[in-house]
Short mmCIF file of C-alpha atoms in Angstrom, two decimals:
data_model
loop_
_atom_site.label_atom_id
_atom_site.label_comp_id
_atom_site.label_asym_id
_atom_site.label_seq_id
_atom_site.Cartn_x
_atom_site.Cartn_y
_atom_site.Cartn_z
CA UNK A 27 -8.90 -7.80 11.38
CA UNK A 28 -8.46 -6.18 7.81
CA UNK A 29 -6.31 -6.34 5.36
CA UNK A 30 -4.74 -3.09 4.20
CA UNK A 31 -3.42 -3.07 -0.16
CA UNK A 32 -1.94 0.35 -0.80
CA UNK A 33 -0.34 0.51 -4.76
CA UNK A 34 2.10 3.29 -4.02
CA UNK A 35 5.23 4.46 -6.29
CA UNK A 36 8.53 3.39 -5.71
CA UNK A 37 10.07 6.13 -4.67
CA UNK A 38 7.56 6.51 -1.60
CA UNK A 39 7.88 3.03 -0.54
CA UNK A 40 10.63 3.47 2.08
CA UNK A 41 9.59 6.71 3.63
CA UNK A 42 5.99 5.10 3.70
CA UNK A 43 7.49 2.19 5.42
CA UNK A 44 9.51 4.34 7.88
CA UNK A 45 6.12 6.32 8.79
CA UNK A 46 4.83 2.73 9.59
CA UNK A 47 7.10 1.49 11.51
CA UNK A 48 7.31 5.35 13.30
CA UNK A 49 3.87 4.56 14.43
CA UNK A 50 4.33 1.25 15.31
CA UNK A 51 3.70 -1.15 12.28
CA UNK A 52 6.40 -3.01 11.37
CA UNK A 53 5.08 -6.21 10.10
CA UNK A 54 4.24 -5.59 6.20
CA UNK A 55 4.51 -7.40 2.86
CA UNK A 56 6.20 -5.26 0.15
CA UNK A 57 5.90 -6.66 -3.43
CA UNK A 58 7.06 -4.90 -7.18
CA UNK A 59 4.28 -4.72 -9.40
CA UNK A 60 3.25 -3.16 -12.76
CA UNK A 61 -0.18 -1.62 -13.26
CA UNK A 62 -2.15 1.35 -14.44
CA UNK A 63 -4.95 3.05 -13.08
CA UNK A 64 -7.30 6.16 -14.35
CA UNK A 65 -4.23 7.53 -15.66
CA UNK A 66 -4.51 4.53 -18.30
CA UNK A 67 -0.55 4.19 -18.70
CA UNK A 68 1.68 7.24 -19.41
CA UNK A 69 2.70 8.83 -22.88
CA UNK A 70 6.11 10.54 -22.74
CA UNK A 71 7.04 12.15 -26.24
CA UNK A 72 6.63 9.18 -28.86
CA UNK A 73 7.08 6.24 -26.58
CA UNK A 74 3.58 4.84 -24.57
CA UNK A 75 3.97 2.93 -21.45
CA UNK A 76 0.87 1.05 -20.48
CA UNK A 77 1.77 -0.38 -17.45
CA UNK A 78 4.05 2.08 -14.91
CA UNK A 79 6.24 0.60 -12.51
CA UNK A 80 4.27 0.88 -8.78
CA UNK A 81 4.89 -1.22 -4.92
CA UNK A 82 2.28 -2.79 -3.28
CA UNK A 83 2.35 -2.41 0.48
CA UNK A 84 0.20 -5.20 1.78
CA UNK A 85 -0.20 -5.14 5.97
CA UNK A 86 -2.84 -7.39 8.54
CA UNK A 87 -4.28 -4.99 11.31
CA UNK A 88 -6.57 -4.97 14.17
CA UNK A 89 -9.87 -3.59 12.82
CA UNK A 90 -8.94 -0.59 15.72
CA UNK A 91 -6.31 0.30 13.69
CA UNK A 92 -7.34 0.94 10.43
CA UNK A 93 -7.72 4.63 10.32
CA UNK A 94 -4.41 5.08 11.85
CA UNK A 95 -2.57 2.62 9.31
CA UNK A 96 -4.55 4.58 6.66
CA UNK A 97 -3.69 7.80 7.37
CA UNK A 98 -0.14 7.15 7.55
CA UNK A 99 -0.41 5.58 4.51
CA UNK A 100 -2.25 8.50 2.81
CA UNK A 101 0.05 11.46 4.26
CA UNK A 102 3.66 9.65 3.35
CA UNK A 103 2.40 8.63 -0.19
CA UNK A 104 0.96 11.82 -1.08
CA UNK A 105 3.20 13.77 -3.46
CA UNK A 106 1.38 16.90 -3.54
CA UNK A 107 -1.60 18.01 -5.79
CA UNK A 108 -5.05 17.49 -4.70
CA UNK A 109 -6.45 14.59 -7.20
CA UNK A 110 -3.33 14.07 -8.82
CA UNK A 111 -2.66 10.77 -10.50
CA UNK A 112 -0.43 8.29 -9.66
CA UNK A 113 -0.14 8.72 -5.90
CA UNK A 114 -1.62 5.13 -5.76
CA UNK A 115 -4.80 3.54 -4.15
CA UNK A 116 -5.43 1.67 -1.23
CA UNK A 117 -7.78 -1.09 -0.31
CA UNK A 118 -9.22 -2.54 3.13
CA UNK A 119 -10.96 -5.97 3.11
CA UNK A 120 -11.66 -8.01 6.21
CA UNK A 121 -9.93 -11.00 7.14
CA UNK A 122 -11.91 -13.77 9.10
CA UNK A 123 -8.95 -15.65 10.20
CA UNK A 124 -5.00 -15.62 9.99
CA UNK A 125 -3.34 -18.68 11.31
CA UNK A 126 0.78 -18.78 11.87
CA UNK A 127 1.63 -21.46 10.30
CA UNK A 128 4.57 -23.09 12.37
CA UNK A 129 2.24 -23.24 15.37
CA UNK A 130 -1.23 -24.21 14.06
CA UNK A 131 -2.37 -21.45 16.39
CA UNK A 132 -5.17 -18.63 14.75
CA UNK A 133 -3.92 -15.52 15.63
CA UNK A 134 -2.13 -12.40 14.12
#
C-alpha cells in the first residue's frame, strides 16, 4: 500500500475528485490548508501573501495502483504551462499497515 498527498488548488479539487472517482477511487481525505512552495508566497501590487490558500487530497492505494491514481491526479490538476507554479505537488510514501478501526481487522 502507499499513501498518495497531492497539495492541489482549490479550484481543481472537485474536478480532481470527479476524475477519481471516474476511475474508480472514491475513498479520499480532502483537507484546507495554507502553504507555499518554490513560488515562496505571491506578491500582487503592494500587498504580499506568504502563505496561498491550497487542498490537500490525501488517498490509501494498492501499491498496483499508484501510477494510475497519479496520473489522474497529474492530468486534472494541471492548469496548463509546462513548469508552471502553483499546480501543486504530490507525494507517495508506503504504508505498512492500515487497520479499520471498528473491526480490529488490518486491512484497507
Amino acid at each position: 500500500m502507499v499513501m498518495i498527498e497531492a497539495f492541489v488548488r482549490p479550484e481543481k479539487t472537485d474536478f480532481i475528485l470527479a476524475c477519481l472517482l471516474e476511475q474508480g477511487f472514491p475513498a479520499v481525505t480532502r483537507v484546507s490548508v495554507l502553504g507555499r512552495g518554490k513560488q515562496k508566497g505571491l506578491k500582487a501590487n503592494a500587498v504580499y501573501y506568504g502563505e496561498l490558500p491550497k487542498e490537500l487530497i490525501i488517498m490509501i492505494v494498492e501499491d498496483k495502483d499508484e501510477d494510475k491514481v497519479v496520473e489522474a491526479m497529474m492530468k486534472s490538476a494541471k492548469t496548463g504551462d509546462e513548469g508552471a507554479y502553483g499546480d501543486g505537488k504530490i507525494f507517495v510514501t508506503p504504508v505498512s499497515s492500515a487497520y479499520t478501526i471498528s473491526s480490529g481487522k488490518a486491512e484497507l
